[in-house]
Coordinates of C-alpha atoms in Angstrom, one line a residue:
Chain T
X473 CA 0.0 0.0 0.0
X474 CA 1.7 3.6 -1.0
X475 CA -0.3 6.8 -0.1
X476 CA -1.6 9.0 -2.9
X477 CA -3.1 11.7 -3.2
X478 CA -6.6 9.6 -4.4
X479 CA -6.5 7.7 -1.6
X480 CA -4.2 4.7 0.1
X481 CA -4.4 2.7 -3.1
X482 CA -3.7 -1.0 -3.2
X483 CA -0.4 -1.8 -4.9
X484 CA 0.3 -5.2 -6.5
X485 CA 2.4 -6.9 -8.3
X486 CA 1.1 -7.4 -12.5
X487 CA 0.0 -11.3 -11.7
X488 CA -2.3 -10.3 -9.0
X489 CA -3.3 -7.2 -11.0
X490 CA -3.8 -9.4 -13.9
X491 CA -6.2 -11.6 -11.4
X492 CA -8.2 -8.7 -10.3
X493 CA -8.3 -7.8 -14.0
X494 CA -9.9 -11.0 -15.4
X495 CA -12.8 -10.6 -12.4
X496 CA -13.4 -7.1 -14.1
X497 CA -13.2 -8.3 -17.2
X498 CA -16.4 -11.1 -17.2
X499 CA -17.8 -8.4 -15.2
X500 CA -17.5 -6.2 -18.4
X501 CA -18.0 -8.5 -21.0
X502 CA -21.6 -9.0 -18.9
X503 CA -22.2 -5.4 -19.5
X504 CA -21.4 -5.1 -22.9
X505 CA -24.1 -8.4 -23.6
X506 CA -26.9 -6.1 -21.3
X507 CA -25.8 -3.6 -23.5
X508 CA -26.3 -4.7 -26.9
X509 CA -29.8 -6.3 -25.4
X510 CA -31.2 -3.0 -24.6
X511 CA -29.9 -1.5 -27.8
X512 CA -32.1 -4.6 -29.1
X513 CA -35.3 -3.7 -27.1
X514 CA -35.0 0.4 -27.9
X515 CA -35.4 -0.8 -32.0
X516 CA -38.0 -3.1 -30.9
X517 CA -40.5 -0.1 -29.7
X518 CA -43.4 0.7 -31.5
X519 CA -43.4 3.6 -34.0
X520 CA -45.9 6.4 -34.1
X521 CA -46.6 8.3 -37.3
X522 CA -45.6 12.1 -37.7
X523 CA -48.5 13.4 -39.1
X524 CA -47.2 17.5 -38.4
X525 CA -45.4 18.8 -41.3
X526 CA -42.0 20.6 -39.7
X527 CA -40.4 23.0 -41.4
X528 CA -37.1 24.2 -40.3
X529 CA -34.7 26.8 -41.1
X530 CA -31.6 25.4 -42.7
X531 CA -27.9 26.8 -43.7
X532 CA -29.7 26.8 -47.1
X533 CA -33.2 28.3 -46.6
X534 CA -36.1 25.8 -45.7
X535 CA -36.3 22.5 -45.1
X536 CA -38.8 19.6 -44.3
X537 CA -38.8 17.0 -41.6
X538 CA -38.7 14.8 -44.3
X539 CA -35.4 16.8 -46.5
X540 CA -33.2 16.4 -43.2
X541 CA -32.9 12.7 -44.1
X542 CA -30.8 13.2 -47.2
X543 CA -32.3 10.0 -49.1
X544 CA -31.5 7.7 -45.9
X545 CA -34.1 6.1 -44.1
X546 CA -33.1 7.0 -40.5
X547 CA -32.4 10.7 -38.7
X548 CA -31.0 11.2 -35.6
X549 CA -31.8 14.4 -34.0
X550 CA -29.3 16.1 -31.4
X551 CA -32.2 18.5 -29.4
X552 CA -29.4 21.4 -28.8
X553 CA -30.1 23.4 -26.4
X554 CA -29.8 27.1 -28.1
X555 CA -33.0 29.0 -27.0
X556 CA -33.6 32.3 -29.7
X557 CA -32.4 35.2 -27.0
X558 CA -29.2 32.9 -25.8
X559 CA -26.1 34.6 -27.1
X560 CA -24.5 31.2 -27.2
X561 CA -25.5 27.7 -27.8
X562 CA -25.6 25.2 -24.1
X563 CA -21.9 24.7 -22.5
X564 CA -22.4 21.1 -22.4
X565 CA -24.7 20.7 -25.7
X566 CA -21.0 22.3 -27.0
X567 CA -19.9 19.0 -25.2
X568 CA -21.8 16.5 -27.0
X569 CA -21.4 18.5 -30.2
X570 CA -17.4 18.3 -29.9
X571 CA -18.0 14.5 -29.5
X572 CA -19.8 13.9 -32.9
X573 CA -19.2 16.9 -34.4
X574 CA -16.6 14.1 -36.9
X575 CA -19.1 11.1 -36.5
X576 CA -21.3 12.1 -39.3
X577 CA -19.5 10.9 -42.5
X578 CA -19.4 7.3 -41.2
X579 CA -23.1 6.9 -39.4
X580 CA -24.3 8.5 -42.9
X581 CA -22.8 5.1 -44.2
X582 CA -24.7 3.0 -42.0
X583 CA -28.0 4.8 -43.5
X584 CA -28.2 7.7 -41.0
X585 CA -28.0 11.0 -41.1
X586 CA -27.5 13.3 -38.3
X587 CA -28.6 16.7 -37.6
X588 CA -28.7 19.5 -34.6
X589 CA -32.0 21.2 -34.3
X590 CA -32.3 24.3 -32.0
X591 CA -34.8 27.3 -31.4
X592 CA -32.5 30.0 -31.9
X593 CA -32.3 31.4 -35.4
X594 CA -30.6 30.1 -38.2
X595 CA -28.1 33.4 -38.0
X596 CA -27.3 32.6 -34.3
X597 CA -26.6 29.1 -35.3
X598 CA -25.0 29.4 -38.0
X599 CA -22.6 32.0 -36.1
X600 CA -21.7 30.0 -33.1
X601 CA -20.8 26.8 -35.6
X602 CA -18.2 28.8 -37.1
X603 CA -17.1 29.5 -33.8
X604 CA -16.6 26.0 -32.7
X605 CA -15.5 25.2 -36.3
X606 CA -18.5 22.4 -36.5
X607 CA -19.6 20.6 -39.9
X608 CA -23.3 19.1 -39.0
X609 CA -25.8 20.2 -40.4
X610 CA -27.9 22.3 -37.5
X611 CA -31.3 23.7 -38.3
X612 CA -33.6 26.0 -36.0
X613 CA -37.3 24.8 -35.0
X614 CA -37.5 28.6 -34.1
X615 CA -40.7 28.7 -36.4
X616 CA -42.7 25.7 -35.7
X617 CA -43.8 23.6 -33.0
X618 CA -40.7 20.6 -33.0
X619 CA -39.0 21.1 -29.8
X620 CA -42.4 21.3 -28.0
X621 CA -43.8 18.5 -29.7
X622 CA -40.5 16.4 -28.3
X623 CA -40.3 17.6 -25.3
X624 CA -37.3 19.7 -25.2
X625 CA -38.5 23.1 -25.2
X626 CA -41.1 24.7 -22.6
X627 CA -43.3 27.9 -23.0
X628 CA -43.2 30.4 -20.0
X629 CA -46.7 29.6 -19.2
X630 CA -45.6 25.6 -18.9
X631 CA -42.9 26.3 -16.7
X632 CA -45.0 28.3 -14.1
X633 CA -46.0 24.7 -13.0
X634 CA -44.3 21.1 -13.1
X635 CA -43.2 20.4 -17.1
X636 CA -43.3 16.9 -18.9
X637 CA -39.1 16.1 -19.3
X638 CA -37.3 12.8 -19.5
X639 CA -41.2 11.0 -19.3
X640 CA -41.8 12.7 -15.7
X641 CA -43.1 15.9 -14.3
X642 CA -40.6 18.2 -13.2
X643 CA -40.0 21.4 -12.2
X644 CA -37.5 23.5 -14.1
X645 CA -36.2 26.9 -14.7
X646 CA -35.1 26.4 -18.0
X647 CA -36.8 26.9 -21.3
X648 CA -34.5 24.3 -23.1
X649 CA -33.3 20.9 -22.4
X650 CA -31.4 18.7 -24.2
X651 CA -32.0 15.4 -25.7
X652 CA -32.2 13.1 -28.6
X653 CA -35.0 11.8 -31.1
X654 CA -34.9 9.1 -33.9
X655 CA -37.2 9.7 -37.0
X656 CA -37.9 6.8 -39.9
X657 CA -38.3 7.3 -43.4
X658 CA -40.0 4.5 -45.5
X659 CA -39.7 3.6 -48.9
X660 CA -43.2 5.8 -49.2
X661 CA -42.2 8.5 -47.7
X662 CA -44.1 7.8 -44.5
X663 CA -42.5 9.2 -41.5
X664 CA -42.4 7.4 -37.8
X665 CA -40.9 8.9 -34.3
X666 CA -38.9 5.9 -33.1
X667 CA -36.8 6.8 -30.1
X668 CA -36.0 9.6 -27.9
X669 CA -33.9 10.1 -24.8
X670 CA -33.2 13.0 -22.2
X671 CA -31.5 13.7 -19.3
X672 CA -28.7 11.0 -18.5
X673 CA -30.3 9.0 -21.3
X674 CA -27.8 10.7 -23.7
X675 CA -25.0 10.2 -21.1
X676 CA -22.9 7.6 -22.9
X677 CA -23.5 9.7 -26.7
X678 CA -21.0 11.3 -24.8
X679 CA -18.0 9.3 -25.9
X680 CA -15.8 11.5 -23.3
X681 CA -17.6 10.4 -20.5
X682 CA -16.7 6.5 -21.5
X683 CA -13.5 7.8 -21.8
X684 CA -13.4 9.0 -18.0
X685 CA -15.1 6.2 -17.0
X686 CA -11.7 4.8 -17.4
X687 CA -9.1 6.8 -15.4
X688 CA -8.6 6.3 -11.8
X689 CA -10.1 9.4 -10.6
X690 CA -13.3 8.9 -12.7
X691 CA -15.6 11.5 -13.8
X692 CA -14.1 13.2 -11.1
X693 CA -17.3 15.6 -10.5
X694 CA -18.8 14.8 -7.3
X695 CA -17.3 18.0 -5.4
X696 CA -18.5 20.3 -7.6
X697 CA -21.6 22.7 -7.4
X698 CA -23.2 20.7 -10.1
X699 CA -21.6 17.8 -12.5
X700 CA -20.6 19.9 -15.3
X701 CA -19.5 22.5 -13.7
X702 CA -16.1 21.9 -14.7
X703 CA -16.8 22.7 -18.6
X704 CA -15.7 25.5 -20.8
X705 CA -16.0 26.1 -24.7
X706 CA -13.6 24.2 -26.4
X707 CA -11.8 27.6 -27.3
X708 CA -12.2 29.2 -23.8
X709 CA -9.5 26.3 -22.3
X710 CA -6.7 28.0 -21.0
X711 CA -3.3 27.4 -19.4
X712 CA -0.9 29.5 -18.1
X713 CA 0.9 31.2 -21.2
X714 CA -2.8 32.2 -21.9
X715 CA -3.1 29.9 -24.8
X716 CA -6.2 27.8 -25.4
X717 CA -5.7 23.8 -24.2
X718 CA -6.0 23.2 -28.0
X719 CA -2.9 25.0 -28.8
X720 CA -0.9 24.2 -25.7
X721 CA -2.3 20.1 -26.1
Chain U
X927 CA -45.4 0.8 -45.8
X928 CA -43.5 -0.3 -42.9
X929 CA -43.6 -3.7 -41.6
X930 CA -43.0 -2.7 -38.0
X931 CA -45.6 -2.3 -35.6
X932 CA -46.5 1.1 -35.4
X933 CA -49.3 2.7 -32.6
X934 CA -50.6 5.5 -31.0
X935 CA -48.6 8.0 -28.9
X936 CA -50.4 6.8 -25.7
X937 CA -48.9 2.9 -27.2
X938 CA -45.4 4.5 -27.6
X939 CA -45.4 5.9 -24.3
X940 CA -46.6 3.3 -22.3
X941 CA -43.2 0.9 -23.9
X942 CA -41.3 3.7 -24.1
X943 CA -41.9 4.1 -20.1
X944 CA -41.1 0.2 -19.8
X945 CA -37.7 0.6 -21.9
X946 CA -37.1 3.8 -19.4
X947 CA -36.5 1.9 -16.7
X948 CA -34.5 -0.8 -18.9
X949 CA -32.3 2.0 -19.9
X950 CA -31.6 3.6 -16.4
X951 CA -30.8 -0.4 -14.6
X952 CA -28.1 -0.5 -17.8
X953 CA -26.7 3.4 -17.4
X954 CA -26.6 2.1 -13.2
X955 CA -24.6 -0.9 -13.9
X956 CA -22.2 1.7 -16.3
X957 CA -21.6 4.1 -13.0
X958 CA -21.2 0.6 -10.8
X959 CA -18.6 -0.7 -13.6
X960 CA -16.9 2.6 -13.5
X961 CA -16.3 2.2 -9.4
X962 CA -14.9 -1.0 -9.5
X963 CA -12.7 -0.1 -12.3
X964 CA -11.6 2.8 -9.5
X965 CA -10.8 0.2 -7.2
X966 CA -8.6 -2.2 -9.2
X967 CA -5.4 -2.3 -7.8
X968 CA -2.1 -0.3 -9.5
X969 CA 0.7 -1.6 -10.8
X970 CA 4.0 0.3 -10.3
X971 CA 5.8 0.5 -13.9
X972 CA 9.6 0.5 -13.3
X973 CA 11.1 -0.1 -16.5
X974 CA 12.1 3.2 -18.6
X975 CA 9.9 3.7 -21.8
X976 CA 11.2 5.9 -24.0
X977 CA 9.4 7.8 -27.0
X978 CA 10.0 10.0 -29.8
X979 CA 7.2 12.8 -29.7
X980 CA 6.4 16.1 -31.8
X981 CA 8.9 17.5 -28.7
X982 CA 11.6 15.0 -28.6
X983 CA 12.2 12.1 -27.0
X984 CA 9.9 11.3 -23.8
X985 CA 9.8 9.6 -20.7
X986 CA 6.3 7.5 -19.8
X987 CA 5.9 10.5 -17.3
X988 CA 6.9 12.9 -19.3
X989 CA 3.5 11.8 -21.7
X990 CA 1.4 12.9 -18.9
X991 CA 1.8 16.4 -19.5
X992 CA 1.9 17.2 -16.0
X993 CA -1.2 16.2 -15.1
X994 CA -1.7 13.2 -13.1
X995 CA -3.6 10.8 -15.2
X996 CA -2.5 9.2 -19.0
X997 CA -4.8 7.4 -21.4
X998 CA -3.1 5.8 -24.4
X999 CA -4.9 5.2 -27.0
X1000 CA -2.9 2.1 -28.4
X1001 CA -3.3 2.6 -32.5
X1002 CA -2.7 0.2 -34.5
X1003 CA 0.0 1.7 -36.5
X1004 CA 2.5 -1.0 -37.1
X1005 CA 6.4 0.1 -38.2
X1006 CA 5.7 -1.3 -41.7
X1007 CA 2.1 -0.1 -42.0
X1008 CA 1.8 2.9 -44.7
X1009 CA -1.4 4.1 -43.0
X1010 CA -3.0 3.8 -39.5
X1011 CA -5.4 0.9 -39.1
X1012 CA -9.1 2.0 -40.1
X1013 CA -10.9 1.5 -37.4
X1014 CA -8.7 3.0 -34.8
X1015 CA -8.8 6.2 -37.3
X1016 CA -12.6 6.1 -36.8
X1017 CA -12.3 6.3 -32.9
X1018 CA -9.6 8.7 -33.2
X1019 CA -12.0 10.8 -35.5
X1020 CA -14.2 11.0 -32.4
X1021 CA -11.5 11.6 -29.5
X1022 CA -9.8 14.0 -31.7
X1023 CA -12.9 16.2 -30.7
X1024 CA -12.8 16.0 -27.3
X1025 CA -9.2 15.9 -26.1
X1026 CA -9.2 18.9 -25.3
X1027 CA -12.0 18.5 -22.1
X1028 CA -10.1 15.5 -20.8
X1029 CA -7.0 17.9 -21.0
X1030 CA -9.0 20.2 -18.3
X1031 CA -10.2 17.4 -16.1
X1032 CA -6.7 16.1 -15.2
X1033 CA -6.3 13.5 -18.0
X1034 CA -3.8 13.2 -21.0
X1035 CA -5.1 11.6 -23.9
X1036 CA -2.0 10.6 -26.1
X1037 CA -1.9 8.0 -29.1
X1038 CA 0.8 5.3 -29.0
X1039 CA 2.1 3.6 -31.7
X1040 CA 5.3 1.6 -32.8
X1041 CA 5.1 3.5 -36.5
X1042 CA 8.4 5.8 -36.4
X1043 CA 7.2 9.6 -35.6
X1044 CA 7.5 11.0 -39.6
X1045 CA 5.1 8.7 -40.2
X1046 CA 2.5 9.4 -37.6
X1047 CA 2.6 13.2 -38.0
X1048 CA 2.2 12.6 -41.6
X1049 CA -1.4 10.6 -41.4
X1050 CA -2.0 12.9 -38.6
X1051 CA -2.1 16.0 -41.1
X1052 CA -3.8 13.9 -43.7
X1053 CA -6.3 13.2 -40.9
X1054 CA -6.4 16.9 -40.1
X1055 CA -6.2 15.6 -36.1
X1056 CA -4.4 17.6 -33.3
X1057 CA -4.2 15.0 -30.3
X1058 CA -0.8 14.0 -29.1
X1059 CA 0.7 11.1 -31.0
X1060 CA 3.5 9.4 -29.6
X1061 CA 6.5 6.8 -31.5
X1062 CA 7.5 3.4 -28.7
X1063 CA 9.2 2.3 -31.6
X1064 CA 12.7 0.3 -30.4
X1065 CA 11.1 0.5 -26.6
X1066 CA 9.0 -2.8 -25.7
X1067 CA 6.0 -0.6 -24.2
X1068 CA 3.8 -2.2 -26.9
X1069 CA 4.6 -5.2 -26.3
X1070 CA 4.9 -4.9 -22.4
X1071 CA 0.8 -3.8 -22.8
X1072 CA 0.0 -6.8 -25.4
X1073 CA -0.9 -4.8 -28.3
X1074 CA 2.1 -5.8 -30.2
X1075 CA 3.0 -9.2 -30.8
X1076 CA 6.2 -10.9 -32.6
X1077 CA 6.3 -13.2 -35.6
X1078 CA 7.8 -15.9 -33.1
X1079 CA 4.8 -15.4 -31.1
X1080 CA 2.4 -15.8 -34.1
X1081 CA 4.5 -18.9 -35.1
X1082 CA 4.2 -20.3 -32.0
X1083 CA 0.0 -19.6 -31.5
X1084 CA 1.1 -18.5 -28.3
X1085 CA -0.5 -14.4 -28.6
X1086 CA -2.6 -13.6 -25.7
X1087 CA -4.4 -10.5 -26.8
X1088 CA -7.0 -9.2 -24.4
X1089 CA -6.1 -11.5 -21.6
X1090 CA -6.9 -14.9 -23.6
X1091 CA -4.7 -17.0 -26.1
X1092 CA -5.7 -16.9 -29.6
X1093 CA -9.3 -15.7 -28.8
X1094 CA -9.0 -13.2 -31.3
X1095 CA -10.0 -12.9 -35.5
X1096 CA -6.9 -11.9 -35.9
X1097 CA -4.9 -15.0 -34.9
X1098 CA -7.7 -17.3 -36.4
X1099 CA -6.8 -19.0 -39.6
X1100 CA -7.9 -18.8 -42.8
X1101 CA -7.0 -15.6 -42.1
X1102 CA -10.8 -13.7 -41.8
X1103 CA -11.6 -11.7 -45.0
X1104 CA -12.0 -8.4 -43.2
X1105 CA -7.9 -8.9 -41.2
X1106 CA -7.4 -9.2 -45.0
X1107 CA -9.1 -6.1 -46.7
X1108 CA -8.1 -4.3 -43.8
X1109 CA -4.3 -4.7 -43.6
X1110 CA -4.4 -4.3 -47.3
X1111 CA -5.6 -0.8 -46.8
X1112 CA -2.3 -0.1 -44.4
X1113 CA -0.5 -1.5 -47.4
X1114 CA 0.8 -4.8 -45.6
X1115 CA -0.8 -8.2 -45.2
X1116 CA -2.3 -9.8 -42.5
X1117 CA 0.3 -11.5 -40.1
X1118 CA 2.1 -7.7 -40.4
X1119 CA -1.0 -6.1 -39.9
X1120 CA -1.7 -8.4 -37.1
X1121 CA 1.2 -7.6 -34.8
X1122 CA -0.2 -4.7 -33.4
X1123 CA -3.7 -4.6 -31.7
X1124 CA -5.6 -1.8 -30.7
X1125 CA -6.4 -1.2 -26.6
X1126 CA -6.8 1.7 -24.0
X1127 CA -4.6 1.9 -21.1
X1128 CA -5.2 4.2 -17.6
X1129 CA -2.0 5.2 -16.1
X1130 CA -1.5 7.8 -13.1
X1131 CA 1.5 9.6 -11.6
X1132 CA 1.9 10.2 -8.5
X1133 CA 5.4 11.7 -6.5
X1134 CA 7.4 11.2 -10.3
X1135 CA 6.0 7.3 -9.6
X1136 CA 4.0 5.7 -12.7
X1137 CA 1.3 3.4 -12.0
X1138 CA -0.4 1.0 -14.4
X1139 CA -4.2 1.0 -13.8
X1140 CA -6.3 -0.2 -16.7
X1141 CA -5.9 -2.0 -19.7
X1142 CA -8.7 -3.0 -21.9
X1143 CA -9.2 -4.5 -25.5
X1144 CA -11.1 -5.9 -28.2
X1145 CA -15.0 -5.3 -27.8
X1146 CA -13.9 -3.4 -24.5
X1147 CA -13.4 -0.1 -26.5
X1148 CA -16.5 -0.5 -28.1
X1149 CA -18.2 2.3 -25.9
X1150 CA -14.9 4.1 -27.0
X1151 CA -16.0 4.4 -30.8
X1152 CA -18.3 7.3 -30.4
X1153 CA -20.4 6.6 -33.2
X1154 CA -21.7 3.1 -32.4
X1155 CA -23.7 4.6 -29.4
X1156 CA -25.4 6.8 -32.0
X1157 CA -25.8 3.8 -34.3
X1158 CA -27.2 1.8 -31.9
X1159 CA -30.5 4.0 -31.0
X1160 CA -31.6 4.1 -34.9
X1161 CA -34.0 1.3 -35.9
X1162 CA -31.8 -0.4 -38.1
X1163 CA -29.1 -0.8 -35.5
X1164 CA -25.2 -1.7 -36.5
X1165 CA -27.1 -4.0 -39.1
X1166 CA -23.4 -5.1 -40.1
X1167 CA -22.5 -7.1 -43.0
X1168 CA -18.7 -7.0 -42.9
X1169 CA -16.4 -3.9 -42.3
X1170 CA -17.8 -0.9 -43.7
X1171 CA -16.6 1.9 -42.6
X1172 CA -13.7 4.0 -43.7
X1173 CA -11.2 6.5 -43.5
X1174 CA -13.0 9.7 -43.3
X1175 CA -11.4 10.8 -46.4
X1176 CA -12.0 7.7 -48.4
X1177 CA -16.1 7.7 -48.6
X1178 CA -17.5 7.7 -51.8
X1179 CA -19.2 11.2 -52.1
X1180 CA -23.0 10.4 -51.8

């Protein structure tokens, strides 16, 4: 046993580490089989029909619900949270972005097509991609009733009282949440709601959090004023010489 | 029209609230996995790594940057490989993003591989990726974390790769068709291509002391790829027939 600064963590020798390791390991491998079963049950979910014809505001004037799929049969949605008199888009939406901001070209070869909606308009959207020097494609619902409809945005009559989020009432302060929604396309054009997710539903879309799942200190967030509270812009990382983490990396 | 059951929003919702509670026993068991992962016990590394970086030549410490915690990413970038393996360029395309918040939370993400450095920095540009990416070529750190393997050991059948003997594709023989096509497209063949494995490893420093933490392999980086958590919420799934993704710069425009 040496003492560190984590805590007085065991020290072994690599057999008995290798022993503990294996333990993990079925332990892990059980996971990944859960996993892969409840990936199974989410596609086995009924569909329900979008009957509401959306129209968003796009990089390139208007678009459809049904033009955001690009000829593919499934979107994903990425609910961002970016309400129209925000200056900037959410702190840890940015998060999520970061993470499959370079995803898109391969899940659009596995039939899917991924897109950021938000409320704000398409100028302020537009703007803060440059920013963060994003690719996806990122419409605002600014005009039409989307982010009601899937329960990520809440009118400032709703939130007097207790709003629908995450399939519960809850009280919030906050006119946008995050979240996630999967739309299918048939060969007819149809259009079905599949899937959506909130909250800490869309906590492992966050490859960086898989990533700290691995490190001995973990997420590392638990004496902080709130989880998160640890998170900047990708550009507003600094160190000491004053240059952004992404320079000094 | 669609073959799969379709209903009402009151129908959706009542599986939907079913699957809920599916979802949150699966993201507990994550955060429970996590913890236990904390509690493994650390090994002390003593032997002297060295590696040739964008900076110079590097100590195993010296990789954490000075902050206390090191993930390597180990990419499969063999010495004779004239690219980086495929798939680990697909994860990289989604940690490449990100680095940057693990840099503020204490943890140094840094790509290891035994290709010599001009080689790396040149797929790195091509790649258009800004995470550190490290040489252990002529030090036996690949090896010492079994993710490279010799041709004696391939003779022999005797690679253990993520902590079983010849569990793997990539020791089966035939060689698989997809260890084929894919160390084709790093311009070698398969038992080259096969002597280095991909894997994450968690190492901390503490008082100039390196400890070894974590190691994991294979399927275990799955939750690493980014994109296959995406993939796996749309209602086709992975719906995988054989490798099909790519270098992000070698898509067919469509």
């Amino acid at each position: 046993m040496v003492k560190t600064g984590l805590d007085t963590h065991k020290i072994v020798s690599q057999d008995e580490w290798f022993e503990a390791r294996k333990h993990l390991l079925a332990q892990e491998k059980e996971f990944t089989r859960l996993r892969d079963r409840l990936s199974q049950q989410r596609r086995e979910l009924p569909w329900v029909k979008v009957r509401e014809n959306y129209v968003f505001a796009g990089p390139r004037g208007k678009e459809t619900l049904a033009d955001l799929f690009e000829g593919r049969s499934q979107l994903v949605v990425y609910h961002f949270m970016f309400a129209p008199d925000w200056e900037e888009g959410c702190r840890s939406c940015s998060f999520w972005a970061d993470g499959f901001n370079a995803i898109g070209v391969h899940v659009n070869h596995r039939d899917v097509t991924m897109v950021a909606i938000s409320r704000a308009p398409i100028e302020k959207l537009e703007a803060f991609k440059r920013r963060m020097g994003w690719n996806f494609k990122w419409l605002s619902s600014g005009n039409n009733d989307f982010n009601y409809d899937y329960q990520v945005s809440f009118t400032p009559e709703a939130l007097e009282n207790e709003v629908g989020y995450n399939y519960a009432k809850q009280k919030t302060d906050t006119s946008d949440l995050p979240g996630v929604s999967v739309f299918y396309q048939d060969s007819e054009g149809n259009i079905f709601h599949t899937y959506s997710a909130y909250s800490r539903g869309i906590d492992i879309l966050n490859p960086a959090y898989n990533y700290l799942d691995l490190v001995p200190k973990g997420r590392d967030e638990a004496e902080l004023e709130w989880p998160m509270a640890w998170l900047r812009y990708h550009d507003q990382y600094e160190d000491k010489s004053g240059k952004t983490r992404r320079e000094a990396l | 029209m669609t073959k799969h059951m379709t209903g009402t929003r009151e129908e959706w919702l009542a599986a939907r609230l079913e699957l809920l509670e599916a979802e949150k026993e699966v993201t507990r068991r994550s955060d429970e996995l996590a913890r236990r992962r904390q509690e493994l016990p650390w090994v002390r590394v003593d032997k002297e790594y060295r590696f040739e970086t964008d900076e110079g030549s590097a100590s195993l410490a010296d990789l954490f940057r000075r902050r206390s915690q090191l993930l390597v990413y180990h990419f499969m970038f063999g010495p004779d490989y004239t690219a980086g393996c495929p798939s680990c360029s697909t994860i990289a395309d989604g940690f490449n993003g990100f680095v940057v918040y693990l840099a503020n939370h204490d943890v140094t993400l840094s790509a290891v591989s035994r290709a010599p450095l001009t080689k790396l920095q040149a797929y790195k540009r091509r790649m258009g990726w800004t995470f550190p990416w490290v040489s252990s070529l002529g030090s036996n750190f690949n090896f010492d974390f079994n993710v490279s393997f010799t041709e004696e050991q391939q003779r022999e059948g005797v690679v253990e790769y993520n902590y079983e003997r010849g569990g793997h594709a990539m020791d089966a023989t035939p060689v698989p068709e997809p260890v084929a096509q894919f160390a084709a497209t790093c311009g070698t063949d398969a038992p080259t291509y096969s002597r280095d494995r991909p894997g994450m490893s968690a190492f901390l420093l503490e008082d100039g002391v390196v400890y070894h933490a974590y190691s994991t392999y294979a399927r275990g980086l799955d939750g690493l790829w980014g994109m296959y958590q995406w993939i796996d919420r749309a209602p086709k799934g992975r719906n995988e027939k054989g490798i099909w993704w790519r270098r992000h710069d070698e898509y067919d425009n469509r």
